[in-house]
CSV table of C-alpha atoms in Angstrom, one decimal:
chain,number,residue,atom,x,y,z
A,48,MET,CA,0.1,-0.1,-0.1
A,49,THR,CA,0.9,3.6,-0.7
A,50,ASN,CA,3.0,4.6,2.5
A,51,ARG,CA,0.8,7.5,3.8
A,52,SER,CA,-0.9,8.3,6.9
A,53,PHE,CA,-4.5,9.5,7.2
A,54,GLU,CA,-6.5,10.3,10.2
A,55,ILE,CA,-10.0,9.5,9.8
A,56,VAL,CA,-11.9,11.5,12.3
A,57,ASP,CA,-15.2,10.0,12.8
A,58,VAL,CA,-18.2,12.4,13.6
A,59,THR,CA,-21.1,9.9,14.1
A,60,LEU,CA,-21.5,11.2,17.7
A,61,ARG,CA,-21.4,14.7,17.1
A,62,ASP,CA,-22.7,15.5,13.5
A,63,GLY,CA,-24.9,12.5,13.9
A,64,SER,CA,-26.5,14.4,16.9
A,65,HIS,CA,-28.5,16.6,14.5
A,66,SER,CA,-30.1,13.8,12.9
A,67,MET,CA,-30.7,12.3,16.2
A,68,ARG,CA,-32.3,15.3,17.4
A,69,HIS,CA,-29.7,15.4,20.1
A,70,ALA,CA,-31.0,12.4,21.8
A,71,PHE,CA,-28.1,10.0,21.9
A,72,THR,CA,-28.6,7.6,25.0
A,73,LYS,CA,-25.2,6.3,27.0
A,74,GLU,CA,-25.7,2.9,25.5
A,75,GLN,CA,-25.8,4.3,22.2
A,76,VAL,CA,-22.6,6.1,22.5
A,77,ARG,CA,-20.9,3.3,24.7
A,78,GLU,CA,-21.5,0.7,21.8
A,79,THR,CA,-20.6,3.1,19.0
A,80,ALA,CA,-17.4,4.5,20.8
A,81,ARG,CA,-16.4,0.7,21.7
A,82,GLY,CA,-16.9,-0.2,17.8
A,83,LEU,CA,-14.8,2.7,16.6
A,84,ASP,CA,-12.0,1.9,19.1
A,85,LYS,CA,-11.9,-1.7,18.1
A,86,ALA,CA,-11.8,-0.7,14.2
A,87,GLY,CA,-8.7,1.4,14.8
A,88,VAL,CA,-10.3,5.0,14.5
A,89,ASN,CA,-7.9,7.1,16.6
A,90,TYR,CA,-10.1,10.2,16.7
A,91,PHE,CA,-13.8,10.4,17.1
A,92,GLU,CA,-16.0,13.2,18.2
A,93,VAL,CA,-18.7,13.5,21.0
A,94,SER,CA,-20.5,16.5,21.7
A,95,HIS,CA,-23.9,18.1,21.1
A,96,GLY,CA,-24.4,18.6,17.2
A,97,ASP,CA,-23.6,22.5,17.7
A,98,GLY,CA,-20.7,21.6,19.8
A,99,LEU,CA,-20.1,22.3,23.7
A,100,GLY,CA,-22.7,23.9,25.4
A,101,GLY,CA,-25.0,23.4,22.5
A,102,SER,CA,-27.9,22.2,24.4
A,103,SER,CA,-30.5,24.9,24.3
A,104,MET,CA,-33.8,26.0,23.1
A,105,GLN,CA,-32.1,27.7,20.2
A,106,TYR,CA,-30.2,24.7,18.9
A,107,GLY,CA,-31.9,21.7,20.5
A,108,LEU,CA,-31.9,20.5,24.0
A,109,SER,CA,-29.9,17.2,24.6
A,110,LYS,CA,-31.4,14.2,26.1
A,111,VAL,CA,-28.3,13.3,28.0
A,112,ASN,CA,-25.7,15.9,29.3
A,113,GLU,CA,-22.8,15.9,26.9
A,114,LEU,CA,-20.2,15.5,29.6
A,115,GLU,CA,-21.7,12.3,30.6
A,116,LEU,CA,-21.7,11.1,26.9
A,117,ILE,CA,-18.1,12.2,26.8
A,118,GLU,CA,-17.3,10.1,30.0
A,119,THR,CA,-19.1,7.3,28.7
A,120,ALA,CA,-17.2,7.2,25.3
A,121,ALA,CA,-13.7,7.8,26.9
A,122,ALA,CA,-14.4,4.9,29.1
A,123,GLU,CA,-14.6,2.7,26.0
A,124,CYS,CA,-11.2,4.0,24.6
A,125,GLY,CA,-8.3,1.6,24.3
A,126,GLN,CA,-6.3,3.3,21.8
A,127,ALA,CA,-8.8,5.8,20.2
A,128,LYS,CA,-9.2,9.5,21.8
A,129,VAL,CA,-12.5,11.5,22.3
A,130,SER,CA,-12.5,14.8,20.3
A,131,VAL,CA,-15.0,17.4,20.9
A,132,LEU,CA,-16.2,20.4,19.0
A,133,LEU,CA,-16.1,24.0,20.5
A,134,ILE,CA,-17.8,27.1,18.6
A,135,PRO,CA,-16.8,30.2,20.4
A,136,GLY,CA,-20.1,31.9,21.5
A,137,ILE,CA,-21.9,28.7,22.2
A,138,GLY,CA,-19.0,26.9,24.0
A,139,THR,CA,-16.9,28.6,26.6
A,140,LYS,CA,-13.8,27.9,28.2
A,141,TYR,CA,-15.6,26.3,31.3
A,142,ASP,CA,-17.1,24.0,29.0
A,143,LEU,CA,-13.7,23.1,27.6
A,144,ASN,CA,-12.2,22.7,30.8
A,145,ASP,CA,-15.1,20.2,31.9
A,146,ALA,CA,-14.8,18.4,28.6
A,147,VAL,CA,-11.0,17.8,29.3
A,148,LYS,CA,-12.1,16.7,32.9
A,149,ALA,CA,-14.7,14.1,31.0
A,150,GLY,CA,-11.8,12.6,29.0
A,151,ALA,CA,-11.6,14.6,25.9
A,152,LYS,CA,-8.1,14.7,24.1
A,153,MET,CA,-8.6,16.7,21.4
A,154,VAL,CA,-10.9,19.8,20.3
A,155,ARG,CA,-11.9,21.4,17.1
A,156,ILE,CA,-12.4,25.1,17.4
A,157,ALA,CA,-15.1,26.0,14.8
A,158,THR,CA,-15.8,29.7,13.2
A,159,HIS,CA,-17.4,31.1,10.2
A,160,VAL,CA,-15.0,31.0,7.5
A,161,THR,CA,-14.4,34.7,7.9
A,162,GLU,CA,-14.2,34.8,11.6
A,163,ALA,CA,-11.2,33.0,12.7
A,164,ASP,CA,-10.2,36.0,14.9
A,165,VAL,CA,-12.9,35.2,17.5
A,166,ALA,CA,-11.2,31.8,18.4
A,167,LYS,CA,-7.4,33.0,19.6
A,168,GLN,CA,-8.3,32.6,23.2
A,169,HIS,CA,-10.0,29.0,22.7
A,170,ILE,CA,-6.9,27.8,20.7
A,171,THR,CA,-4.5,29.2,23.3
A,172,LEU,CA,-6.4,27.5,26.0
A,173,ALA,CA,-6.6,24.3,24.2
A,174,ARG,CA,-3.1,24.1,23.9
A,175,GLU,CA,-2.5,25.1,27.5
A,176,LEU,CA,-4.6,22.1,28.3
A,177,GLY,CA,-2.5,19.6,26.3
A,178,LEU,CA,-5.3,19.0,23.7
A,179,LYS,CA,-4.7,18.2,19.9
A,180,THR,CA,-6.1,21.5,18.7
A,181,ILE,CA,-7.8,22.0,15.3
A,182,GLY,CA,-8.9,25.0,13.6
A,183,PHE,CA,-12.4,24.5,11.8
A,184,LEU,CA,-13.4,26.7,9.0
A,185,MET,CA,-17.0,26.4,8.6
A,186,MET,CA,-18.9,27.1,5.6
A,187,ALA,CA,-15.9,27.1,3.3
A,188,HIS,CA,-17.9,27.8,0.2
A,189,MET,CA,-18.6,31.4,1.5
A,190,ALA,CA,-15.3,32.9,1.3
A,191,SER,CA,-12.8,33.2,-1.6
A,192,ILE,CA,-9.7,31.1,-1.7
A,193,GLU,CA,-7.5,34.3,-0.6
A,194,LYS,CA,-9.9,34.9,2.5
A,195,LEU,CA,-9.7,31.1,3.1
A,196,VAL,CA,-6.0,31.2,3.2
A,197,GLU,CA,-6.0,34.5,5.4
A,198,GLN,CA,-8.3,32.9,8.1
A,199,ALA,CA,-6.5,29.7,8.1
A,200,LYS,CA,-3.2,31.5,8.7
A,201,LEU,CA,-4.8,33.1,11.5
A,202,PHE,CA,-5.6,29.8,13.1
A,203,GLU,CA,-1.9,28.7,12.5
A,204,SER,CA,-0.8,31.7,14.2
A,205,TYR,CA,-2.9,31.1,17.1
A,206,GLY,CA,-1.5,27.5,17.5
A,207,ALA,CA,-3.7,25.3,15.7
A,208,GLU,CA,-2.2,21.9,14.4
A,209,VAL,CA,-4.6,21.2,11.8
A,210,VAL,CA,-7.0,23.5,9.7
A,211,TYR,CA,-10.2,22.2,8.3
A,212,VAL,CA,-11.8,23.4,5.1
A,213,THR,CA,-15.5,22.5,6.3
A,214,ASP,CA,-18.1,22.1,3.7
A,215,SER,CA,-21.0,22.6,6.3
A,216,ALA,CA,-23.4,23.1,3.5
A,217,GLY,CA,-22.2,20.3,1.5
A,218,ALA,CA,-22.2,23.0,-1.5
A,219,LEU,CA,-18.9,22.5,-3.0
A,220,LEU,CA,-17.6,20.6,-6.1
A,221,PRO,CA,-14.5,18.3,-6.3
A,222,HIS,CA,-12.7,21.2,-8.3
A,223,GLU,CA,-13.4,23.7,-5.9
A,224,VAL,CA,-12.2,21.4,-2.9
A,225,THR,CA,-9.0,20.9,-4.8
A,226,GLU,CA,-8.4,24.5,-5.1
A,227,ARG,CA,-9.2,25.2,-1.4
A,228,ILE,CA,-6.8,22.3,-0.3
A,229,THR,CA,-4.0,22.9,-2.6
A,230,ALA,CA,-4.0,26.4,-1.5
A,231,LEU,CA,-3.6,26.0,2.3
A,232,LYS,CA,-1.0,23.3,1.4
A,233,ASN,CA,1.0,25.7,-0.3
A,234,GLU,CA,0.7,28.5,2.2
A,235,LEU,CA,0.5,26.8,5.8
A,236,SER,CA,3.1,24.7,7.4
A,237,ILE,CA,0.6,22.6,9.5
A,238,GLU,CA,-1.8,19.8,8.3
A,239,ILE,CA,-4.9,20.3,6.4
A,240,GLY,CA,-8.2,18.5,7.0
A,241,PHE,CA,-11.5,18.2,5.3
A,242,HIS,CA,-15.0,17.8,6.4
A,243,GLY,CA,-17.9,17.1,3.8
A,244,HIS,CA,-21.6,16.7,3.6
A,245,ASN,CA,-23.4,15.0,1.1
A,246,ASN,CA,-26.3,17.5,0.2
A,247,LEU,CA,-25.4,17.2,-3.5
A,248,SER,CA,-24.2,13.8,-3.3
A,249,MET,CA,-20.4,15.1,-3.5
A,250,ALA,CA,-19.1,14.1,0.1
A,251,MET,CA,-16.9,11.0,-1.1
A,252,ALA,CA,-15.9,12.5,-4.3
A,253,ASN,CA,-14.9,15.9,-2.4
A,254,THR,CA,-13.2,13.6,0.3
A,255,LEU,CA,-10.9,11.9,-2.4
A,256,ALA,CA,-10.5,15.5,-4.0
A,257,ALA,CA,-9.2,16.6,-0.7
A,258,VAL,CA,-6.8,13.3,-0.1
A,259,GLN,CA,-5.4,13.8,-3.6
A,260,ALA,CA,-4.6,17.3,-2.9
A,261,GLY,CA,-2.9,16.6,0.2
A,262,ALA,CA,-5.3,16.7,3.0
A,263,THR,CA,-4.2,13.9,5.8
A,264,TYR,CA,-7.4,14.8,8.3
A,265,ILE,CA,-10.5,13.5,6.9
A,266,ASP,CA,-14.0,13.1,8.3
A,267,GLY,CA,-16.6,10.7,8.2
A,268,SER,CA,-19.7,9.5,9.9
A,269,LEU,CA,-21.1,5.9,10.3
A,270,ARG,CA,-23.8,5.2,7.8
A,271,ALA,CA,-23.5,8.9,6.9
A,272,LEU,CA,-25.3,9.8,10.0
A,273,GLY,CA,-25.2,13.4,10.3
A,274,ALA,CA,-26.9,17.0,9.3
A,275,GLY,CA,-28.5,17.4,6.2
A,276,SER,CA,-28.1,14.5,3.8
A,277,GLY,CA,-25.4,13.4,6.1
A,278,ASN,CA,-21.6,13.4,6.0
A,279,THR,CA,-19.0,11.2,4.1
A,280,GLN,CA,-19.8,7.6,4.8
A,281,THR,CA,-16.9,6.5,7.3
A,282,GLU,CA,-16.9,2.7,6.4
A,283,VAL,CA,-17.3,3.7,2.6
A,284,MET,CA,-14.4,6.1,2.7
A,285,VAL,CA,-12.2,3.1,4.4
A,286,ALA,CA,-13.1,0.9,1.4
A,287,VAL,CA,-12.5,3.2,-1.3
A,288,LEU,CA,-9.3,4.2,0.0
A,289,GLU,CA,-8.1,0.7,0.6
A,290,LYS,CA,-9.0,0.1,-3.0
A,291,MET,CA,-6.7,3.1,-4.1
A,292,GLU,CA,-4.1,1.6,-1.9
A,293,TYR,CA,-3.9,4.0,0.8
A,294,ASN,CA,-3.3,3.1,4.2
A,295,THR,CA,-5.9,4.2,6.8
A,296,GLY,CA,-5.2,2.1,9.7
A,297,VAL,CA,-8.8,1.2,10.1
A,298,ASP,CA,-9.9,-2.4,9.8
A,299,LEU,CA,-12.8,-2.6,7.1
A,300,TYR,CA,-14.6,-5.7,8.6
A,301,LYS,CA,-14.8,-3.9,12.1
A,302,ILE,CA,-15.8,-0.6,10.9
A,303,LEU,CA,-18.7,-2.3,8.9
A,304,ASP,CA,-19.8,-4.1,11.7
A,305,VAL,CA,-20.2,-1.0,14.0
A,306,ALA,CA,-21.9,0.8,11.1
A,307,ASN,CA,-24.3,-2.2,10.5
A,308,ASP,CA,-24.8,-3.8,13.9
A,309,VAL,CA,-24.9,-0.8,15.9
A,310,VAL,CA,-25.6,2.5,14.1
A,311,ALA,CA,-28.0,1.4,11.6
A,312,LYS,CA,-30.3,0.1,14.5
A,313,TYR,CA,-30.6,3.6,16.2
A,314,MET,CA,-30.8,5.9,13.2
A,315,PRO,CA,-34.3,7.5,13.2
A,316,ARG,CA,-34.2,7.5,9.3
A,317,PRO,CA,-31.7,6.5,6.4
A,318,GLN,CA,-29.4,9.6,5.5
A,319,GLU,CA,-30.2,10.1,1.9
A,320,VAL,CA,-30.2,13.0,-0.6
A,321,THR,CA,-33.8,14.6,-0.2
A,322,GLY,CA,-35.4,17.3,-2.0
A,323,SER,CA,-34.9,19.5,1.0
A,324,SER,CA,-31.2,18.6,1.8
A,325,LEU,CA,-30.4,18.8,-2.1
A,326,MET,CA,-31.6,22.5,-1.7
A,327,MET,CA,-29.5,22.9,1.1
A,328,GLY,CA,-26.5,22.1,-0.9
A,329,TYR,CA,-27.6,24.0,-4.1
A,330,SER,CA,-28.3,27.2,-2.0
A,331,GLY,CA,-25.3,26.8,0.2
A,332,VAL,CA,-27.6,26.6,3.8
A,333,TYR,CA,-26.1,25.3,6.6
A,334,SER,CA,-26.6,21.5,6.9
A,335,SER,CA,-28.0,21.6,10.5
A,336,PHE,CA,-30.8,23.9,9.4
A,337,LEU,CA,-32.9,20.8,7.8
A,338,LEU,CA,-34.8,19.7,10.6
A,339,HIS,CA,-35.6,23.3,11.9
A,340,THR,CA,-36.7,24.2,8.2
A,341,GLU,CA,-38.9,20.9,8.2
A,342,LYS,CA,-40.6,22.1,11.4
A,343,ALA,CA,-41.0,25.7,10.2
A,344,ALA,CA,-42.6,24.3,6.9
A,345,LYS,CA,-45.0,22.5,8.8
A,346,ARG,CA,-46.1,25.1,11.1
A,347,PHE,CA,-46.7,27.7,8.5
A,348,ASN,CA,-48.0,25.2,5.7
A,349,ILE,CA,-45.3,26.3,3.0
A,350,ASP,CA,-42.8,24.4,0.8
A,351,GLU,CA,-39.8,24.1,3.2
A,352,ARG,CA,-37.7,24.6,-0.3
A,353,ASP,CA,-38.8,27.9,-0.6
A,354,ILE,CA,-37.5,28.9,3.0
A,355,LEU,CA,-34.2,27.3,1.9
A,356,VAL,CA,-33.6,29.2,-1.0
A,357,GLU,CA,-34.4,32.5,0.8
A,358,LEU,CA,-31.9,31.5,3.5
A,359,GLY,CA,-29.2,30.8,0.9
A,360,LYS,CA,-30.1,34.2,-0.6
A,361,MET,CA,-29.4,35.9,3.0
A,362,LYS,CA,-26.3,33.8,3.2
A,363,ALA,CA,-27.6,32.8,6.7
A,364,VAL,CA,-25.1,31.0,8.8
A,365,GLY,CA,-25.0,28.6,12.0
A,366,GLY,CA,-26.6,30.6,14.8
A,367,GLN,CA,-29.1,32.2,13.0
A,368,GLU,CA,-31.7,29.5,13.2
A,369,ASP,CA,-34.3,31.9,14.3
A,370,LEU,CA,-34.0,33.4,10.8
A,371,ILE,CA,-35.8,30.3,9.6
A,372,TYR,CA,-39.1,31.0,11.4
A,373,GLU,CA,-38.8,34.7,10.3
A,374,VAL,CA,-38.5,33.8,6.7
A,375,ALA,CA,-41.4,31.3,6.8
A,376,ALA,CA,-43.6,33.9,8.4
A,377,ASN,CA,-42.6,36.3,5.7
A,378,ILE,CA,-43.1,33.7,2.9
A,379,THR,CA,-46.8,33.0,4.5
A,380,LYS,CA,-47.6,36.7,4.4
A,381,LYS,CA,-46.6,37.1,1.0
A,382,LYS,CA,-48.6,34.1,-0.1
A,383,PHE,CA,-51.8,35.2,1.6
A,384,ALA,CA,-51.6,38.8,1.2
A,385,VAL,CA,-54.9,40.3,-0.1
A,386,ALA,CA,-54.4,42.5,-3.2
A,387,PRO,CA,-55.5,46.1,-2.5
A,388,LYS,CA,-58.8,47.0,-4.3
A,389,PRO,CA,-58.2,49.4,-7.2
């Protein structure tokens, strides 16, 4: 096999939280973590879908406190390590300290692609706590390559050890991923990662483009469980990379077992490209908006695709979930407006 090392970071227990409506149980986390560890995955993420501190009315309340889930997952780790996500403004330094006490060994500090400057103190703290520290540039399709490089350099200057191109909306195409990863490889001295969503059915193709351009951290989710149409499917990624003679270090049979025997049994629905999630990729809308949009469409009796198109025009980003209902209300007003009498 090609002498190359990849870190496949599995996000089933974090990004999958969106699809699960943040209702993971300890037993589900325990069995998934045990399977990932046995399969040889070095890092897997456990948090509320919107990261540490995300359990709220705004983002959705967790069924089980995330610190308990982190502890549960960490207890199953022989060689694997638990990662967490922190979005400044949602998670705090206190949440990060608590996560470390619960067993977290890595953190991904996530900001909008143009707002890396808000993460300096969080990255500094993460390094002080001895965590593997990663910068996560979300909604990467919304910035020029020049801006992406500028923001990635900020993450690097703060102490991030890896910087991710994060396709939060599943809006990028393979050549766009290649351009972005290549630019970061040329301009940064740290490792580069890629996180994809499948809203345009491009997640696997985009991940391969990232790998071929030099990314060494790549994200996946078992059975593609994640926001929108889900993520690059971990077990598929392992199989494809193995066929391409890359060395992932992950046991294909064992990763298939945890995907099919554990995750498939608790998934609320199959992860597939639907009309609504497809529109998210097409319009460039944050993948975690899907369930909120479906709820708003039912409440106002309108087409959820219309909501997503408007959100795309507004360039809405994570943290603006309240806009979904505002947009839905405005569409309803226009739909049922009575024309003035002549």
